[in-house]
Amino acid sequence: MGIFLAGAGPDYHSFPEVFERFVKDIPGRRGQLRRIAVVVHHRGGNPESVLQDYAGPLQSLTSCEVVPVLLHAGSPADPAAFDDADAVVVGGGLTPAYLEGLRGCSGAIAARVADGAPYLGFSAGAMVAPRRGIVGGYRIGGVEVCGEECSEDLDEVDVRDGLGLVSFSVDVHAAQAGTLSRAVGAVAAGLVDRAVAVDENTAVLLPRVGDVEFEVMGRGNCWDVRSAGTGCSVSVRSKGN
């Protein structure tokens, strides 16, 4: 098993390592195809239009049955969609929409991961994985902490209950979109105790649910922000350290 949290959306050509390592972690089924539940949402209302961005690389790497979990506004996913899944992938896009769509599925997903199914979250899928997740916003106390274009259609930085797989909060597109400052601001303001901001073409890998230490994959950095006294500390992690 393993929990893979990628700092951007799926791009097999730029970051094949995360797909390849994830597929190796999926347990085999004797005489049967492995079942991978793939959760996708699309701001334009047609999640099926982006499904192949995730399913294509998986199917090129292993014989599998992709189980689409298509999130539509006002229609949360059925937890039964994850029954008997050997792995779970949650896509990128509008983070609050993913959280709303999966609001009744956290127990089902956590149970599958606890049973050995690896989890792969891209961008929004990484942000909703924690116990308490940063889901968007660009201001804290009315003061901007990142660009409004990264707000996920929210004003104040919003922290909500997530899927419960990770003990620390996660932000994404860290260096490229400037969201590291949102992670720092959230910790400094006491909204969360710890946040890890992940660059694009980069992912963190945790062996088990609730682990506090992680491995870094890819070409960029992960920025580990922790509460320290009246402020916070930031350490930089990259592959191999």
PDB file of N, CA, C and O in Angstrom, residues 127-200:
ATOM      1  N   MET A 127      -5.087  17.452  -1.880  1.00  0.00           N
ATOM      2  CA  MET A 127      -5.544  18.399  -0.868  1.00  0.00           C
ATOM      3  C   MET A 127      -6.680  17.848  -0.009  1.00  0.00           C
ATOM      4  O   MET A 127      -6.812  18.229   1.154  1.00  0.00           O
ATOM      5  N   VAL A 128      -7.506  16.944  -0.579  1.00  0.00           N
ATOM      6  CA  VAL A 128      -8.621  16.396   0.203  1.00  0.00           C
ATOM      7  C   VAL A 128      -8.237  15.160   0.995  1.00  0.00           C
ATOM      8  O   VAL A 128      -9.022  14.674   1.812  1.00  0.00           O
ATOM      9  N   ALA A 129      -7.028  14.640   0.800  1.00  0.00           N
ATOM     10  CA  ALA A 129      -6.619  13.403   1.475  1.00  0.00           C
ATOM     11  C   ALA A 129      -6.436  13.546   2.983  1.00  0.00           C
ATOM     12  O   ALA A 129      -6.670  12.586   3.716  1.00  0.00           O
ATOM     13  N   PRO A 130      -5.999  14.700   3.519  1.00  0.00           N
ATOM     14  CA  PRO A 130      -5.714  14.786   4.951  1.00  0.00           C
ATOM     15  C   PRO A 130      -6.952  14.696   5.851  1.00  0.00           C
ATOM     16  O   PRO A 130      -8.095  14.808   5.408  1.00  0.00           O
ATOM     17  N   ARG A 131      -6.665  14.515   7.124  1.00  0.00           N
ATOM     18  CA  ARG A 131      -7.726  14.571   8.138  1.00  0.00           C
ATOM     19  C   ARG A 131      -8.358  15.951   8.154  1.00  0.00           C
ATOM     20  O   ARG A 131      -9.587  16.077   8.229  1.00  0.00           O
ATOM     21  N   ARG A 132      -7.535  16.997   8.126  1.00  0.00           N
ATOM     22  CA  ARG A 132      -8.008  18.377   8.008  1.00  0.00           C
ATOM     23  C   ARG A 132      -7.298  18.992   6.816  1.00  0.00           C
ATOM     24  O   ARG A 132      -6.075  19.113   6.803  1.00  0.00           O
ATOM     25  N   GLY A 133      -8.069  19.349   5.789  1.00  0.00           N
ATOM     26  CA  GLY A 133      -7.468  19.785   4.545  1.00  0.00           C
ATOM     27  C   GLY A 133      -7.699  21.249   4.236  1.00  0.00           C
ATOM     28  O   GLY A 133      -8.785  21.791   4.478  1.00  0.00           O
ATOM     29  N   ILE A 134      -6.677  21.898   3.691  1.00  0.00           N
ATOM     30  CA  ILE A 134      -6.827  23.236   3.110  1.00  0.00           C
ATOM     31  C   ILE A 134      -7.529  23.053   1.773  1.00  0.00           C
ATOM     32  O   ILE A 134      -7.015  22.374   0.881  1.00  0.00           O
ATOM     33  N   VAL A 135      -8.699  23.633   1.596  1.00  0.00           N
ATOM     34  CA  VAL A 135      -9.456  23.394   0.364  1.00  0.00           C
ATOM     35  C   VAL A 135      -9.503  24.618  -0.546  1.00  0.00           C
ATOM     36  O   VAL A 135     -10.065  24.548  -1.640  1.00  0.00           O
ATOM     37  N   GLY A 136      -8.906  25.734  -0.134  1.00  0.00           N
ATOM     38  CA  GLY A 136      -8.888  26.909  -0.990  1.00  0.00           C
ATOM     39  C   GLY A 136      -8.900  28.189  -0.175  1.00  0.00           C
ATOM     40  O   GLY A 136      -8.672  28.187   1.033  1.00  0.00           O
ATOM     41  N   GLY A 137      -9.189  29.283  -0.867  1.00  0.00           N
ATOM     42  CA  GLY A 137      -9.136  30.609  -0.256  1.00  0.00           C
ATOM     43  C   GLY A 137      -7.807  31.290  -0.543  1.00  0.00           C
ATOM     44  O   GLY A 137      -6.807  30.628  -0.812  1.00  0.00           O
ATOM     45  N   TYR A 138      -7.815  32.614  -0.482  1.00  0.00           N
ATOM     46  CA  TYR A 138      -6.578  33.340  -0.755  1.00  0.00           C
ATOM     47  C   TYR A 138      -6.305  34.453   0.264  1.00  0.00           C
ATOM     48  O   TYR A 138      -5.316  35.177   0.151  1.00  0.00           O
ATOM     49  N   ARG A 139      -7.166  34.557   1.282  1.00  0.00           N
ATOM     50  CA  ARG A 139      -6.943  35.577   2.318  1.00  0.00           C
ATOM     51  C   ARG A 139      -7.106  34.962   3.704  1.00  0.00           C
ATOM     52  O   ARG A 139      -7.892  34.021   3.894  1.00  0.00           O
ATOM     53  N   ILE A 140      -6.373  35.486   4.634  1.00  0.00           N
ATOM     54  CA  ILE A 140      -6.525  35.124   6.041  1.00  0.00           C
ATOM     55  C   ILE A 140      -6.720  36.416   6.818  1.00  0.00           C
ATOM     56  O   ILE A 140      -5.866  37.309   6.766  1.00  0.00           O
ATOM     57  N   GLY A 141      -7.855  36.533   7.489  1.00  0.00           N
ATOM     58  CA  GLY A 141      -8.162  37.783   8.177  1.00  0.00           C
ATOM     59  C   GLY A 141      -8.250  38.958   7.237  1.00  0.00           C
ATOM     60  O   GLY A 141      -7.934  40.089   7.610  1.00  0.00           O
ATOM     61  N   GLY A 142      -8.674  38.699   6.000  1.00  0.00           N
ATOM     62  CA  GLY A 142      -8.814  39.755   5.010  1.00  0.00           C
ATOM     63  C   GLY A 142      -7.542  40.132   4.292  1.00  0.00           C
ATOM     64  O   GLY A 142      -7.567  40.966   3.384  1.00  0.00           O
ATOM     65  N   VAL A 143      -6.410  39.533   4.658  1.00  0.00           N
ATOM     66  CA  VAL A 143      -5.116  39.843   4.052  1.00  0.00           C
ATOM     67  C   VAL A 143      -4.741  38.740   3.060  1.00  0.00           C
ATOM     68  O   VAL A 143      -4.796  37.553   3.382  1.00  0.00           O
ATOM     69  N   GLU A 144      -4.342  39.117   1.868  1.00  0.00           N
ATOM     70  CA  GLU A 144      -3.989  38.125   0.850  1.00  0.00           C
ATOM     71  C   GLU A 144      -2.746  37.341   1.258  1.00  0.00           C
ATOM     72  O   GLU A 144      -1.753  37.907   1.713  1.00  0.00           O
ATOM     73  N   VAL A 145      -2.821  36.017   1.078  1.00  0.00           N
ATOM     74  CA  VAL A 145      -1.670  35.154   1.340  1.00  0.00           C
ATOM     75  C   VAL A 145      -1.230  34.403   0.087  1.00  0.00           C
ATOM     76  O   VAL A 145      -0.184  33.740   0.088  1.00  0.00           O
ATOM     77  N   CYS A 146      -2.017  34.481  -0.984  1.00  0.00           N
ATOM     78  CA  CYS A 146      -1.627  33.940  -2.287  1.00  0.00           C
ATOM     79  C   CYS A 146      -2.494  34.625  -3.332  1.00  0.00           C
ATOM     80  O   CYS A 146      -3.378  35.428  -2.990  1.00  0.00           O
ATOM     81  N   GLY A 147      -2.275  34.324  -4.597  1.00  0.00           N
ATOM     82  CA  GLY A 147      -3.046  34.950  -5.651  1.00  0.00           C
ATOM     83  C   GLY A 147      -4.491  34.493  -5.672  1.00  0.00           C
ATOM     84  O   GLY A 147      -4.798  33.331  -5.378  1.00  0.00           O
ATOM     85  N   GLU A 148      -5.388  35.393  -6.030  1.00  0.00           N
ATOM     86  CA  GLU A 148      -6.812  35.062  -6.069  1.00  0.00           C
ATOM     87  C   GLU A 148      -7.094  33.943  -7.067  1.00  0.00           C
ATOM     88  O   GLU A 148      -8.055  33.189  -6.907  1.00  0.00           O
ATOM     89  N   GLU A 149      -6.256  33.810  -8.094  1.00  0.00           N
ATOM     90  CA  GLU A 149      -6.461  32.758  -9.083  1.00  0.00           C
ATOM     91  C   GLU A 149      -6.302  31.353  -8.482  1.00  0.00           C
ATOM     92  O   GLU A 149      -6.725  30.361  -9.090  1.00  0.00           O
ATOM     93  N   CYS A 150      -5.738  31.284  -7.285  1.00  0.00           N
ATOM     94  CA  CYS A 150      -5.575  29.994  -6.602  1.00  0.00           C
ATOM     95  C   CYS A 150      -6.645  29.771  -5.540  1.00  0.00           C
ATOM     96  O   CYS A 150      -6.527  28.865  -4.719  1.00  0.00           O
ATOM     97  N   SER A 151      -7.691  30.576  -5.547  1.00  0.00           N
ATOM     98  CA  SER A 151      -8.644  30.601  -4.435  1.00  0.00           C
ATOM     99  C   SER A 151      -9.615  29.437  -4.418  1.00  0.00           C
ATOM    100  O   SER A 151     -10.287  29.223  -3.404  1.00  0.00           O
ATOM    101  N   GLU A 152      -9.755  28.698  -5.540  1.00  0.00           N
ATOM    102  CA  GLU A 152     -10.765  27.635  -5.634  1.00  0.00           C
ATOM    103  C   GLU A 152     -12.174  28.205  -5.422  1.00  0.00           C
ATOM    104  O   GLU A 152     -13.069  27.546  -4.873  1.00  0.00           O
ATOM    105  N   ASP A 153     -12.363  29.456  -5.840  1.00  0.00           N
ATOM    106  CA  ASP A 153     -13.649  30.152  -5.720  1.00  0.00           C
ATOM    107  C   ASP A 153     -14.038  30.437  -4.271  1.00  0.00           C
ATOM    108  O   ASP A 153     -15.212  30.635  -3.955  1.00  0.00           O
ATOM    109  N   LEU A 154     -13.038  30.475  -3.369  1.00  0.00           N
ATOM    110  CA  LEU A 154     -13.275  30.799  -1.967  1.00  0.00           C
ATOM    111  C   LEU A 154     -12.528  32.078  -1.623  1.00  0.00           C
ATOM    112  O   LEU A 154     -11.536  32.424  -2.261  1.00  0.00           O
ATOM    113  N   ASP A 155     -12.994  32.786  -0.605  1.00  0.00           N
ATOM    114  CA  ASP A 155     -12.348  34.031  -0.171  1.00  0.00           C
ATOM    115  C   ASP A 155     -11.330  33.741   0.924  1.00  0.00           C
ATOM    116  O   ASP A 155     -10.131  33.665   0.679  1.00  0.00           O
ATOM    117  N   GLU A 156     -11.808  33.554   2.152  1.00  0.00           N
ATOM    118  CA  GLU A 156     -10.909  33.240   3.258  1.00  0.00           C
ATOM    119  C   GLU A 156     -10.401  31.790   3.137  1.00  0.00           C
ATOM    120  O   GLU A 156     -11.132  30.908   2.675  1.00  0.00           O
ATOM    121  N   VAL A 157      -9.158  31.589   3.525  1.00  0.00           N
ATOM    122  CA  VAL A 157      -8.595  30.239   3.507  1.00  0.00           C
ATOM    123  C   VAL A 157      -9.468  29.329   4.364  1.00  0.00           C
ATOM    124  O   VAL A 157      -9.781  29.635   5.514  1.00  0.00           O
ATOM    125  N   ASP A 158      -9.874  28.223   3.775  1.00  0.00           N
ATOM    126  CA  ASP A 158     -10.871  27.339   4.373  1.00  0.00           C
ATOM    127  C   ASP A 158     -10.245  25.983   4.664  1.00  0.00           C
ATOM    128  O   ASP A 158      -9.637  25.362   3.781  1.00  0.00           O
ATOM    129  N   VAL A 159     -10.384  25.514   5.895  1.00  0.00           N
ATOM    130  CA  VAL A 159      -9.885  24.208   6.307  1.00  0.00           C
ATOM    131  C   VAL A 159     -11.084  23.353   6.702  1.00  0.00           C
ATOM    132  O   VAL A 159     -11.895  23.767   7.532  1.00  0.00           O
ATOM    133  N   ARG A 160     -11.194  22.174   6.100  1.00  0.00           N
ATOM    134  CA  ARG A 160     -12.349  21.308   6.349  1.00  0.00           C
ATOM    135  C   ARG A 160     -11.879  19.875   6.588  1.00  0.00           C
ATOM    136  O   ARG A 160     -10.752  19.503   6.260  1.00  0.00           O
ATOM    137  N   ASP A 161     -12.777  19.080   7.134  1.00  0.00           N
ATOM    138  CA  ASP A 161     -12.492  17.657   7.284  1.00  0.00           C
ATOM    139  C   ASP A 161     -12.332  17.018   5.915  1.00  0.00           C
ATOM    140  O   ASP A 161     -13.159  17.215   5.016  1.00  0.00           O
ATOM    141  N   GLY A 162     -11.236  16.246   5.760  1.00  0.00           N
ATOM    142  CA  GLY A 162     -10.976  15.563   4.508  1.00  0.00           C
ATOM    143  C   GLY A 162     -11.210  14.066   4.629  1.00  0.00           C
ATOM    144  O   GLY A 162     -12.053  13.612   5.404  1.00  0.00           O
ATOM    145  N   LEU A 163     -10.438  13.288   3.877  1.00  0.00           N
ATOM    146  CA  LEU A 163     -10.626  11.838   3.831  1.00  0.00           C
ATOM    147  C   LEU A 163      -9.973  11.113   4.993  1.00  0.00           C
ATOM    148  O   LEU A 163     -10.219   9.923   5.190  1.00  0.00           O
ATOM    149  N   GLY A 164      -9.121  11.801   5.763  1.00  0.00           N
ATOM    150  CA  GLY A 164      -8.555  11.206   6.960  1.00  0.00           C
ATOM    151  C   GLY A 164      -7.374  10.280   6.728  1.00  0.00           C
ATOM    152  O   GLY A 164      -7.014   9.503   7.605  1.00  0.00           O
ATOM    153  N   LEU A 165      -6.726  10.372   5.561  1.00  0.00           N
ATOM    154  CA  LEU A 165      -5.618   9.478   5.253  1.00  0.00           C
ATOM    155  C   LEU A 165      -4.264  10.010   5.722  1.00  0.00           C
ATOM    156  O   LEU A 165      -3.320   9.229   5.888  1.00  0.00           O
ATOM    157  N   VAL A 166      -4.178  11.318   5.912  1.00  0.00           N
ATOM    158  CA  VAL A 166      -2.896  11.972   6.190  1.00  0.00           C
ATOM    159  C   VAL A 166      -3.052  12.874   7.401  1.00  0.00           C
ATOM    160  O   VAL A 166      -4.080  13.552   7.546  1.00  0.00           O
ATOM    161  N   SER A 167      -2.033  12.903   8.260  1.00  0.00           N
ATOM    162  CA  SER A 167      -2.137  13.671   9.502  1.00  0.00           C
ATOM    163  C   SER A 167      -1.894  15.159   9.307  1.00  0.00           C
ATOM    164  O   SER A 167      -2.308  15.967  10.133  1.00  0.00           O
ATOM    165  N   PHE A 168      -1.202  15.545   8.224  1.00  0.00           N
ATOM    166  CA  PHE A 168      -0.914  16.964   7.972  1.00  0.00           C
ATOM    167  C   PHE A 168      -1.698  17.443   6.756  1.00  0.00           C
ATOM    168  O   PHE A 168      -2.102  16.658   5.891  1.00  0.00           O
ATOM    169  N   SER A 169      -1.905  18.763   6.687  1.00  0.00           N
ATOM    170  CA  SER A 169      -2.589  19.354   5.540  1.00  0.00           C
ATOM    171  C   SER A 169      -1.638  19.437   4.346  1.00  0.00           C
ATOM    172  O   SER A 169      -0.417  19.392   4.499  1.00  0.00           O
ATOM    173  N   VAL A 170      -2.213  19.571   3.157  1.00  0.00           N
ATOM    174  CA  VAL A 170      -1.427  19.563   1.920  1.00  0.00           C
ATOM    175  C   VAL A 170      -1.869  20.719   1.033  1.00  0.00           C
ATOM    176  O   VAL A 170      -3.067  20.988   0.905  1.00  0.00           O
ATOM    177  N   ASP A 171      -0.884  21.410   0.452  1.00  0.00           N
ATOM    178  CA  ASP A 171      -1.173  22.366  -0.613  1.00  0.00           C
ATOM    179  C   ASP A 171      -0.358  21.953  -1.830  1.00  0.00           C
ATOM    180  O   ASP A 171       0.585  21.157  -1.711  1.00  0.00           O
ATOM    181  N   VAL A 172      -0.710  22.463  -3.001  1.00  0.00           N
ATOM    182  CA  VAL A 172      -0.127  21.967  -4.252  1.00  0.00           C
ATOM    183  C   VAL A 172       0.261  23.132  -5.161  1.00  0.00           C
ATOM    184  O   VAL A 172      -0.039  24.287  -4.862  1.00  0.00           O
ATOM    185  N   HIS A 173       0.957  22.820  -6.261  1.00  0.00           N
ATOM    186  CA  HIS A 173       1.454  23.842  -7.194  1.00  0.00           C
ATOM    187  C   HIS A 173       2.272  24.884  -6.422  1.00  0.00           C
ATOM    188  O   HIS A 173       2.205  26.089  -6.708  1.00  0.00           O
ATOM    189  N   ALA A 174       3.050  24.429  -5.449  1.00  0.00           N
ATOM    190  CA  ALA A 174       3.626  25.324  -4.440  1.00  0.00           C
ATOM    191  C   ALA A 174       4.485  26.429  -5.038  1.00  0.00           C
ATOM    192  O   ALA A 174       4.174  27.618  -4.895  1.00  0.00           O
ATOM    193  N   ALA A 175       5.591  26.065  -5.685  1.00  0.00           N
ATOM    194  CA  ALA A 175       6.476  27.083  -6.250  1.00  0.00           C
ATOM    195  C   ALA A 175       5.858  27.729  -7.479  1.00  0.00           C
ATOM    196  O   ALA A 175       6.000  28.941  -7.697  1.00  0.00           O
ATOM    197  N   GLN A 176       5.167  26.947  -8.287  1.00  0.00           N
ATOM    198  CA  GLN A 176       4.676  27.437  -9.574  1.00  0.00           C
ATOM    199  C   GLN A 176       3.510  28.417  -9.427  1.00  0.00           C
ATOM    200  O   GLN A 176       3.396  29.376 -10.183  1.00  0.00           O
ATOM    201  N   ALA A 177       2.631  28.181  -8.468  1.00  0.00           N
ATOM    202  CA  ALA A 177       1.467  29.055  -8.282  1.00  0.00           C
ATOM    203  C   ALA A 177       1.592  29.953  -7.054  1.00  0.00           C
ATOM    204  O   ALA A 177       0.703  30.757  -6.788  1.00  0.00           O
ATOM    205  N   GLY A 178       2.670  29.795  -6.295  1.00  0.00           N
ATOM    206  CA  GLY A 178       2.858  30.633  -5.114  1.00  0.00           C
ATOM    207  C   GLY A 178       1.988  30.261  -3.939  1.00  0.00           C
ATOM    208  O   GLY A 178       1.757  31.081  -3.043  1.00  0.00           O
ATOM    209  N   THR A 179       1.512  29.012  -3.901  1.00  0.00           N
ATOM    210  CA  THR A 179       0.642  28.605  -2.800  1.00  0.00           C
ATOM    211  C   THR A 179       1.411  28.197  -1.548  1.00  0.00           C
ATOM    212  O   THR A 179       0.789  27.920  -0.512  1.00  0.00           O
ATOM    213  N   LEU A 180       2.746  28.169  -1.632  1.00  0.00           N
ATOM    214  CA  LEU A 180       3.531  27.940  -0.406  1.00  0.00           C
ATOM    215  C   LEU A 180       3.148  28.963   0.651  1.00  0.00           C
ATOM    216  O   LEU A 180       3.034  28.638   1.841  1.00  0.00           O
ATOM    217  N   SER A 181       2.922  30.205   0.239  1.00  0.00           N
ATOM    218  CA  SER A 181       2.577  31.244   1.214  1.00  0.00           C
ATOM    219  C   SER A 181       1.223  30.979   1.859  1.00  0.00           C
ATOM    220  O   SER A 181       0.993  31.371   3.014  1.00  0.00           O
ATOM    221  N   ARG A 182       0.321  30.308   1.154  1.00  0.00           N
ATOM    222  CA  ARG A 182      -0.959  29.955   1.771  1.00  0.00           C
ATOM    223  C   ARG A 182      -0.745  28.903   2.860  1.00  0.00           C
ATOM    224  O   ARG A 182      -1.339  28.977   3.933  1.00  0.00           O
ATOM    225  N   ALA A 183       0.099  27.912   2.575  1.00  0.00           N
ATOM    226  CA  ALA A 183       0.407  26.892   3.575  1.00  0.00           C
ATOM    227  C   ALA A 183       1.076  27.513   4.799  1.00  0.00           C
ATOM    228  O   ALA A 183       0.723  27.201   5.942  1.00  0.00           O
ATOM    229  N   VAL A 184       2.029  28.417   4.562  1.00  0.00           N
ATOM    230  CA  VAL A 184       2.698  29.100   5.674  1.00  0.00           C
ATOM    231  C   VAL A 184       1.691  29.926   6.466  1.00  0.00           C
ATOM    232  O   VAL A 184       1.663  29.899   7.706  1.00  0.00           O
ATOM    233  N   GLY A 185       0.838  30.654   5.760  1.00  0.00           N
ATOM    234  CA  GLY A 185      -0.159  31.482   6.439  1.00  0.00           C
ATOM    235  C   GLY A 185      -1.132  30.665   7.255  1.00  0.00           C
ATOM    236  O   GLY A 185      -1.515  31.064   8.366  1.00  0.00           O
ATOM    237  N   ALA A 186      -1.531  29.500   6.737  1.00  0.00           N
ATOM    238  CA  ALA A 186      -2.483  28.654   7.469  1.00  0.00           C
ATOM    239  C   ALA A 186      -1.874  28.146   8.764  1.00  0.00           C
ATOM    240  O   ALA A 186      -2.552  28.104   9.806  1.00  0.00           O
ATOM    241  N   VAL A 187      -0.605  27.754   8.731  1.00  0.00           N
ATOM    242  CA  VAL A 187       0.051  27.286   9.955  1.00  0.00           C
ATOM    243  C   VAL A 187       0.294  28.447  10.913  1.00  0.00           C
ATOM    244  O   VAL A 187       0.033  28.349  12.119  1.00  0.00           O
ATOM    245  N   ALA A 188       0.795  29.573  10.390  1.00  0.00           N
ATOM    246  CA  ALA A 188       1.085  30.725  11.243  1.00  0.00           C
ATOM    247  C   ALA A 188      -0.172  31.248  11.933  1.00  0.00           C
ATOM    248  O   ALA A 188      -0.112  31.724  13.075  1.00  0.00           O
ATOM    249  N   ALA A 189      -1.313  31.140  11.265  1.00  0.00           N
ATOM    250  CA  ALA A 189      -2.573  31.631  11.840  1.00  0.00           C
ATOM    251  C   ALA A 189      -3.231  30.610  12.755  1.00  0.00           C
ATOM    252  O   ALA A 189      -4.276  30.897  13.343  1.00  0.00           O
ATOM    253  N   GLY A 190      -2.640  29.429  12.861  1.00  0.00           N
ATOM    254  CA  GLY A 190      -3.210  28.403  13.733  1.00  0.00           C
ATOM    255  C   GLY A 190      -4.374  27.649  13.121  1.00  0.00           C
ATOM    256  O   GLY A 190      -5.085  26.941  13.842  1.00  0.00           O
ATOM    257  N   LEU A 191      -4.574  27.786  11.815  1.00  0.00           N
ATOM    258  CA  LEU A 191      -5.659  27.040  11.168  1.00  0.00           C
ATOM    259  C   LEU A 191      -5.332  25.551  11.111  1.00  0.00           C
ATOM    260  O   LEU A 191      -6.224  24.706  11.175  1.00  0.00           O
ATOM    261  N   VAL A 192      -4.053  25.227  10.943  1.00  0.00           N
ATOM    262  CA  VAL A 192      -3.565  23.846  10.982  1.00  0.00           C
ATOM    263  C   VAL A 192      -2.216  23.863  11.704  1.00  0.00           C
ATOM    264  O   VAL A 192      -1.545  24.884  11.769  1.00  0.00           O
ATOM    265  N   ASP A 193      -1.821  22.710  12.231  1.00  0.00           N
ATOM    266  CA  ASP A 193      -0.542  22.606  12.925  1.00  0.00           C
ATOM    267  C   ASP A 193       0.617  22.355  11.980  1.00  0.00           C
ATOM    268  O   ASP A 193       1.771  22.712  12.277  1.00  0.00           O
ATOM    269  N   ARG A 194       0.332  21.711  10.846  1.00  0.00           N
ATOM    270  CA  ARG A 194       1.389  21.356   9.899  1.00  0.00           C
ATOM    271  C   ARG A 194       0.798  21.284   8.508  1.00  0.00           C
ATOM    272  O   ARG A 194      -0.330  20.821   8.315  1.00  0.00           O
ATOM    273  N   ALA A 195       1.556  21.748   7.531  1.00  0.00           N
ATOM    274  CA  ALA A 195       1.136  21.651   6.133  1.00  0.00           C
ATOM    275  C   ALA A 195       2.360  21.353   5.283  1.00  0.00           C
ATOM    276  O   ALA A 195       3.450  21.867   5.545  1.00  0.00           O
ATOM    277  N   VAL A 196       2.174  20.533   4.274  1.00  0.00           N
ATOM    278  CA  VAL A 196       3.230  20.240   3.311  1.00  0.00           C
ATOM    279  C   VAL A 196       2.776  20.764   1.952  1.00  0.00           C
ATOM    280  O   VAL A 196       1.733  20.352   1.441  1.00  0.00           O
ATOM    281  N   ALA A 197       3.546  21.700   1.395  1.00  0.00           N
ATOM    282  CA  ALA A 197       3.244  22.269   0.090  1.00  0.00           C
ATOM    283  C   ALA A 197       4.123  21.571  -0.947  1.00  0.00           C
ATOM    284  O   ALA A 197       5.345  21.516  -0.797  1.00  0.00           O
ATOM    285  N   VAL A 198       3.492  21.050  -1.999  1.00  0.00           N
ATOM    286  CA  VAL A 198       4.164  20.182  -2.965  1.00  0.00           C
ATOM    287  C   VAL A 198       4.267  20.885  -4.312  1.00  0.00           C
ATOM    288  O   VAL A 198       3.277  21.390  -4.844  1.00  0.00           O
ATOM    289  N   ASP A 199       5.477  20.908  -4.878  1.00  0.00           N
ATOM    290  CA  ASP A 199       5.679  21.485  -6.206  1.00  0.00           C
ATOM    291  C   ASP A 199       5.070  20.608  -7.284  1.00  0.00           C
ATOM    292  O   ASP A 199       4.774  19.428  -7.068  1.00  0.00           O
ATOM    293  N   GLU A 200       4.940  21.181  -8.482  1.00  0.00           N
ATOM    294  CA  GLU A 200       4.540  20.388  -9.633  1.00  0.00           C
ATOM    295  C   GLU A 200       5.657  19.420 -10.018  1.00  0.00           C
ATOM    296  O   GLU A 200       6.823  19.615  -9.654  1.00  0.00           O
TER     297      GLU A 200
END
